[in-house]
Short mmCIF file of N, CA and C in Angstrom, two decimals:
data_model
loop_
_atom_site.label_atom_id
_atom_site.label_comp_id
_atom_site.label_asym_id
_atom_site.label_seq_id
_atom_site.Cartn_x
_atom_site.Cartn_y
_atom_site.Cartn_z
N MET X 1 78.13 86.97 178.87
CA MET X 1 78.48 86.75 178.01
C MET X 1 80.73 87.40 177.89
N LEU X 2 80.59 89.45 178.83
CA LEU X 2 81.25 90.14 179.36
C LEU X 2 81.94 89.29 180.03
N ARG X 3 81.08 88.80 181.40
CA ARG X 3 81.54 88.33 182.87
C ARG X 3 82.10 86.78 182.20
N ARG X 4 81.88 85.43 181.13
CA ARG X 4 82.33 84.13 180.93
C ARG X 4 83.52 85.37 180.74
N VAL X 5 83.61 86.40 179.30
CA VAL X 5 85.23 86.75 179.06
C VAL X 5 86.55 86.79 179.76
N THR X 6 85.34 87.99 180.42
CA THR X 6 86.67 88.57 181.57
C THR X 6 87.06 87.04 182.56
N ARG X 7 86.72 85.96 182.77
CA ARG X 7 87.15 85.16 183.47
C ARG X 7 88.12 84.44 183.07
N ALA X 8 87.68 83.70 181.63
CA ALA X 8 88.38 82.93 180.78
C ALA X 8 89.79 84.05 180.44
N PHE X 9 90.26 84.77 180.05
CA PHE X 9 90.70 85.58 180.22
C PHE X 9 91.92 86.24 181.63
N SER X 10 91.01 86.27 182.74
CA SER X 10 92.08 85.89 183.99
C SER X 10 92.50 84.71 184.02
N GLU X 11 92.31 83.89 183.77
CA GLU X 11 92.79 82.69 183.74
C GLU X 11 93.57 82.16 183.21
N ALA X 12 93.33 82.51 181.85
CA ALA X 12 94.76 82.89 180.92
C ALA X 12 95.69 83.52 182.02
N ILE X 13 95.25 84.67 181.82
CA ILE X 13 96.87 84.98 182.37
C ILE X 13 97.16 84.91 183.82
N LEU X 14 96.56 84.66 184.94
CA LEU X 14 96.87 83.92 186.22
C LEU X 14 97.52 82.62 185.52
N ALA X 15 97.34 81.68 185.04
CA ALA X 15 98.16 80.62 184.34
C ALA X 15 99.63 80.35 183.70
N LEU X 16 99.67 81.52 183.38
CA LEU X 16 100.98 82.56 182.75
C LEU X 16 101.49 82.62 183.82
N GLY X 17 101.58 83.60 184.69
CA GLY X 17 102.15 84.31 185.70
C GLY X 17 102.12 83.32 186.39
N PHE X 18 101.57 82.15 186.92
CA PHE X 18 102.61 80.35 187.80
C PHE X 18 103.64 79.75 186.54
N LEU X 19 103.58 79.66 185.25
CA LEU X 19 104.47 79.35 184.22
C LEU X 19 105.19 80.03 184.53
N LEU X 20 105.18 81.41 184.70
CA LEU X 20 106.47 82.59 184.74
C LEU X 20 107.49 81.96 185.90
N VAL X 21 106.79 81.61 187.46
CA VAL X 21 106.95 81.86 188.26
C VAL X 21 107.91 80.49 188.69
N PHE X 22 107.23 79.02 188.31
CA PHE X 22 107.43 78.06 188.71
C PHE X 22 108.58 78.25 187.32
N THR X 23 108.50 77.82 185.77
CA THR X 23 109.79 77.62 185.01
C THR X 23 110.83 78.93 185.21
N GLY X 24 110.74 79.98 186.47
CA GLY X 24 111.46 80.75 186.89
C GLY X 24 112.44 81.91 184.72
N LEU X 25 111.28 82.27 184.47
CA LEU X 25 111.21 83.04 183.33
C LEU X 25 110.54 84.83 183.95
N ARG X 26 111.17 85.96 183.67
CA ARG X 26 111.28 86.46 184.25
C ARG X 26 109.87 87.81 182.79
N ALA X 27 109.45 88.46 183.65
CA ALA X 27 108.91 88.94 182.55
C ALA X 27 109.32 90.01 182.14
N PRO X 28 109.60 90.68 180.46
CA PRO X 28 109.95 91.84 180.35
C PRO X 28 109.04 92.76 181.36
N ALA X 29 109.98 93.95 181.79
CA ALA X 29 109.71 94.81 182.41
C ALA X 29 108.41 96.06 182.24
N ALA X 30 108.15 96.59 182.75
CA ALA X 30 107.92 97.82 181.73
C ALA X 30 108.21 98.74 182.20
N PRO X 31 108.09 99.67 181.09
CA PRO X 31 108.81 100.73 181.06
C PRO X 31 108.50 102.06 182.25
N ALA X 32 109.20 102.78 183.34
CA ALA X 32 109.10 103.55 183.93
C ALA X 32 107.93 104.40 184.76
N GLY X 33 107.99 105.17 183.08
CA GLY X 33 107.79 106.78 182.86
C GLY X 33 107.46 106.67 180.98
N LEU X 34 107.24 108.12 180.83
CA LEU X 34 106.91 108.72 179.56
C LEU X 34 108.59 108.83 179.48
N PRO X 35 108.59 108.61 177.99
CA PRO X 35 110.25 108.88 177.24
C PRO X 35 110.15 110.25 177.77
N SER X 36 111.42 110.95 176.88
CA SER X 36 111.75 111.83 177.96
C SER X 36 111.43 113.64 176.15
N TRP X 37 110.91 112.03 175.26
CA TRP X 37 110.48 113.40 173.56
C TRP X 37 109.60 113.29 173.99
N PHE X 38 108.39 112.97 174.99
CA PHE X 38 107.12 113.30 174.29
C PHE X 38 106.09 114.45 175.14
N ASP X 39 106.90 115.09 175.94
CA ASP X 39 105.81 115.68 175.55
C ASP X 39 105.95 117.13 174.32
N GLY X 40 106.82 117.74 173.58
CA GLY X 40 106.71 117.74 172.61
C GLY X 40 105.79 118.00 172.02
N PRO X 41 105.97 116.10 170.58
CA PRO X 41 104.96 115.75 170.41
C PRO X 41 103.23 115.43 170.86
N ALA X 42 103.85 115.68 172.63
CA ALA X 42 101.83 115.14 173.31
C ALA X 42 101.92 115.95 172.19
N SER X 43 102.02 117.80 173.01
CA SER X 43 101.28 119.34 173.03
C SER X 43 101.05 119.03 171.14
N ARG X 44 101.50 119.10 170.30
CA ARG X 44 101.59 119.54 168.53
C ARG X 44 100.54 118.25 168.47
N LEU X 45 100.40 116.56 168.68
CA LEU X 45 99.06 115.90 168.33
C LEU X 45 98.06 116.12 169.22
N GLN X 46 97.87 117.47 170.53
CA GLN X 46 96.43 117.55 170.90
C GLN X 46 96.29 118.62 170.40
N LYS X 47 96.92 119.88 170.40
CA LYS X 47 96.32 120.89 169.53
C LYS X 47 95.61 120.36 168.04
N GLU X 48 96.93 119.31 167.01
CA GLU X 48 95.76 118.52 166.47
C GLU X 48 94.64 117.98 166.31
N LEU X 49 94.57 116.96 166.80
CA LEU X 49 93.31 115.57 166.95
C LEU X 49 92.31 116.92 167.27
N LEU X 50 92.61 117.84 168.81
CA LEU X 50 90.74 118.43 170.01
C LEU X 50 90.28 119.24 168.59
N ALA X 51 91.33 119.97 167.32
CA ALA X 51 91.08 121.15 166.25
C ALA X 51 90.28 120.22 166.23
N ARG X 52 90.80 118.68 165.46
CA ARG X 52 89.97 117.88 164.16
C ARG X 52 88.00 116.93 164.76
N HIS X 53 89.23 116.58 166.12
CA HIS X 53 87.85 115.71 166.51
C HIS X 53 87.46 116.49 167.72
N GLY X 54 87.77 117.64 168.26
CA GLY X 54 86.48 118.46 169.07
C GLY X 54 86.93 118.10 170.67
N GLU X 55 86.93 118.81 171.01
CA GLU X 55 86.97 119.17 173.19
C GLU X 55 86.64 117.84 173.15
N SER X 56 85.45 117.54 172.94
CA SER X 56 84.60 115.91 174.31
C SER X 56 85.98 115.14 174.73
N GLN X 57 86.59 115.26 173.14
CA GLN X 57 88.04 114.15 173.18
C GLN X 57 89.33 114.41 173.27
N ARG X 58 89.39 115.79 174.47
CA ARG X 58 90.41 116.01 175.55
C ARG X 58 90.94 115.12 176.99
N ALA X 59 90.21 113.90 176.74
CA ALA X 59 90.97 112.80 177.86
C ALA X 59 91.09 112.35 177.69
N ARG X 60 90.11 111.73 176.45
CA ARG X 60 90.47 110.56 175.94
C ARG X 60 91.86 110.33 175.13
N LEU X 61 92.01 111.66 174.75
CA LEU X 61 93.16 112.11 173.85
C LEU X 61 94.94 111.48 174.60
N GLU X 62 94.44 112.49 175.33
CA GLU X 62 95.55 113.52 176.79
C GLU X 62 95.89 111.54 177.90
N ARG X 63 94.96 110.66 178.33
CA ARG X 63 94.77 109.65 178.85
C ARG X 63 95.76 108.58 177.62
N GLY X 64 95.58 108.12 176.55
CA GLY X 64 95.19 107.80 175.43
C GLY X 64 96.79 107.87 174.87
N LEU X 65 97.53 109.20 174.97
CA LEU X 65 98.34 109.31 174.46
C LEU X 65 100.15 109.38 175.62
N ARG X 66 99.08 109.55 176.75
CA ARG X 66 100.18 109.00 177.85
C ARG X 66 100.40 107.35 177.47
N GLN X 67 99.14 107.08 177.56
CA GLN X 67 99.23 104.92 177.63
C GLN X 67 99.70 104.54 176.49
N ALA X 68 100.42 104.68 175.18
CA ALA X 68 100.96 104.60 173.79
C ALA X 68 102.73 105.06 174.44
N ALA X 69 102.03 106.47 174.98
CA ALA X 69 103.99 106.41 174.72
C ALA X 69 104.51 105.40 176.59
N ARG X 70 104.07 105.19 177.45
CA ARG X 70 103.97 105.14 178.25
C ARG X 70 105.42 102.60 177.36
N LEU X 71 103.93 102.49 176.91
CA LEU X 71 104.40 100.83 176.02
C LEU X 71 105.27 101.05 174.68
N TRP X 72 105.44 102.37 174.63
CA TRP X 72 107.09 103.21 173.17
C TRP X 72 108.28 101.98 173.96
N ARG X 73 108.32 101.62 172.94
CA ARG X 73 110.11 101.20 173.76
C ARG X 73 110.90 101.52 172.39
N ALA X 74 111.78 101.98 172.05
CA ALA X 74 112.51 102.55 171.34
C ALA X 74 113.03 101.51 170.18
N GLU X 75 113.02 100.48 170.16
CA GLU X 75 113.04 99.25 168.69
C GLU X 75 111.33 99.87 168.25
N ASP X 76 110.08 100.53 168.24
CA ASP X 76 108.88 101.33 168.03
C ASP X 76 109.48 102.21 167.02
N GLY X 77 110.82 102.84 167.21
CA GLY X 77 110.61 103.21 166.70
C GLY X 77 110.68 105.07 167.79
N ASP X 78 110.93 107.00 167.12
CA ASP X 78 111.79 107.93 168.19
C ASP X 78 110.45 108.60 167.92
N ALA X 79 110.87 109.73 168.32
CA ALA X 79 109.13 110.71 169.02
C ALA X 79 108.41 111.04 167.41
N ALA X 80 108.81 111.11 165.90
CA ALA X 80 108.23 111.49 165.72
C ALA X 80 107.08 110.41 164.43
N GLN X 81 108.59 108.80 165.16
CA GLN X 81 107.54 107.82 164.62
C GLN X 81 106.08 107.76 165.82
N PHE X 82 106.47 107.63 166.65
CA PHE X 82 105.50 108.05 167.60
C PHE X 82 103.68 108.74 167.15
N GLU X 83 104.71 110.24 167.28
CA GLU X 83 103.52 111.28 166.39
C GLU X 83 102.54 110.39 165.07
N LYS X 84 103.59 109.87 163.88
CA LYS X 84 103.28 109.17 162.25
C LYS X 84 102.04 108.80 162.90
N PHE X 85 102.32 107.02 164.20
CA PHE X 85 102.11 106.79 165.80
C PHE X 85 99.61 107.48 166.14
N ALA X 86 99.99 107.53 166.26
CA ALA X 86 98.97 108.10 167.44
C ALA X 86 98.36 109.05 166.42
N HIS X 87 98.77 109.73 165.24
CA HIS X 87 97.83 110.86 164.58
C HIS X 87 97.25 109.66 163.71
N ASP X 88 97.77 108.37 163.09
CA ASP X 88 96.48 107.82 161.78
C ASP X 88 95.88 106.84 162.63
N ASN X 89 95.96 106.13 164.65
CA ASN X 89 95.13 105.54 165.06
C ASN X 89 94.25 106.11 165.70
N PHE X 90 94.54 107.44 166.35
CA PHE X 90 93.91 107.53 167.28
C PHE X 90 91.55 107.40 166.42
N ALA X 91 90.86 107.36 167.99
CA ALA X 91 89.78 107.00 167.15
C ALA X 91 89.14 108.28 167.98
N GLY X 92 88.77 109.14 167.23
CA GLY X 92 88.16 110.40 167.60
C GLY X 92 87.13 110.84 166.96
N ASP X 93 86.25 109.79 166.45
CA ASP X 93 84.30 109.10 165.73
C ASP X 93 83.56 108.95 166.57
N ALA X 94 82.52 108.60 166.40
CA ALA X 94 81.01 107.33 166.93
C ALA X 94 81.82 106.44 165.95
N ALA X 95 81.62 106.68 164.51
CA ALA X 95 82.17 105.23 163.38
C ALA X 95 83.66 104.60 163.06
N THR X 96 84.95 104.97 163.87
CA THR X 96 85.24 104.61 164.69
C THR X 96 85.57 103.86 165.47
N LEU X 97 85.02 104.56 166.64
CA LEU X 97 84.98 104.12 168.07
C LEU X 97 84.17 102.52 168.12
N ASP X 98 82.57 102.10 167.12
CA ASP X 98 82.16 101.43 166.75
C ASP X 98 82.39 100.24 166.43
N ALA X 99 83.80 100.27 164.85
CA ALA X 99 84.18 100.01 164.59
C ALA X 99 85.16 99.09 165.43
N LEU X 100 85.73 99.51 166.46
CA LEU X 100 87.30 99.30 167.06
C LEU X 100 86.32 98.48 168.06
N PHE X 101 85.20 98.58 168.60
CA PHE X 101 83.99 97.44 169.60
C PHE X 101 83.98 96.68 168.80
N GLY X 102 83.49 96.59 168.06
CA GLY X 102 83.18 95.41 167.04
C GLY X 102 84.47 94.39 167.15
N ARG X 103 85.56 95.26 165.95
CA ARG X 103 86.82 93.75 166.93
C ARG X 103 86.61 93.74 167.86
N PHE X 104 87.53 94.50 168.68
CA PHE X 104 88.02 93.37 169.81
C PHE X 104 85.67 92.44 170.70
N GLU X 105 85.54 92.91 170.58
CA GLU X 105 84.18 91.47 170.51
C GLU X 105 84.42 90.80 170.21
N ARG X 106 84.89 90.58 168.57
CA ARG X 106 85.00 89.40 167.99
C ARG X 106 86.08 88.79 168.61
N LEU X 107 87.46 89.31 168.80
CA LEU X 107 88.11 89.01 169.18
C LEU X 107 88.20 87.96 169.91
N LEU X 108 87.77 89.10 171.30
CA LEU X 108 87.26 88.62 172.59
C LEU X 108 86.07 87.61 172.53
N GLU X 109 85.62 87.23 171.21
CA GLU X 109 84.59 85.22 171.81
C GLU X 109 85.39 85.46 170.70
N LYS X 110 86.48 85.29 170.46
CA LYS X 110 87.29 83.58 169.79
C LYS X 110 88.51 83.33 170.84
N LEU X 111 88.63 84.34 171.88
CA LEU X 111 89.88 84.11 172.93
C LEU X 111 88.87 83.28 173.89
N ASP X 112 87.14 83.79 173.69
CA ASP X 112 86.34 82.36 174.75
C ASP X 112 86.47 81.43 174.10
N GLY X 113 86.21 81.30 173.15
CA GLY X 113 85.57 80.14 171.79
C GLY X 113 87.36 78.54 172.57
N HIS X 114 88.06 80.08 172.23
CA HIS X 114 89.58 78.89 172.63
C HIS X 114 90.44 78.57 174.06
N MET X 115 89.97 79.39 174.54
CA MET X 115 89.71 79.29 176.25
C MET X 115 89.04 77.59 176.64
N ALA X 116 87.15 77.82 176.11
CA ALA X 116 86.57 76.61 176.47
C ALA X 116 87.19 75.36 175.54
N GLU X 117 87.49 74.94 174.05
CA GLU X 117 88.70 74.10 174.08
C GLU X 117 89.44 74.13 174.83
N LEU X 118 90.07 74.68 175.72
CA LEU X 118 90.80 73.88 176.34
C LEU X 118 90.23 73.52 177.27
#
């Protein structure tokens, strides 16, 4: 199942890449690094979320904050909005992670079904 989803997703990305190359379109460039304001909110968020969810979540929290900050654009908001977003959406317990996994599993099944239709 996972192999089919991965293959279908890879084929879709490859097709999109060919479309972009042959039509001369360019994908938007990803931000090069972390925003200049990242250090302040990140340290506050780490302290607060580690106190709430425990030290076992440190690696996930640090990696997730950096990944989200790299994708954060000016249109998404300022440092305070990033901090609120990360605070509200960090999945730090098993029940939330299971719900998140279930959601992605259903969405990937839909994607696989639509890819099969195409």
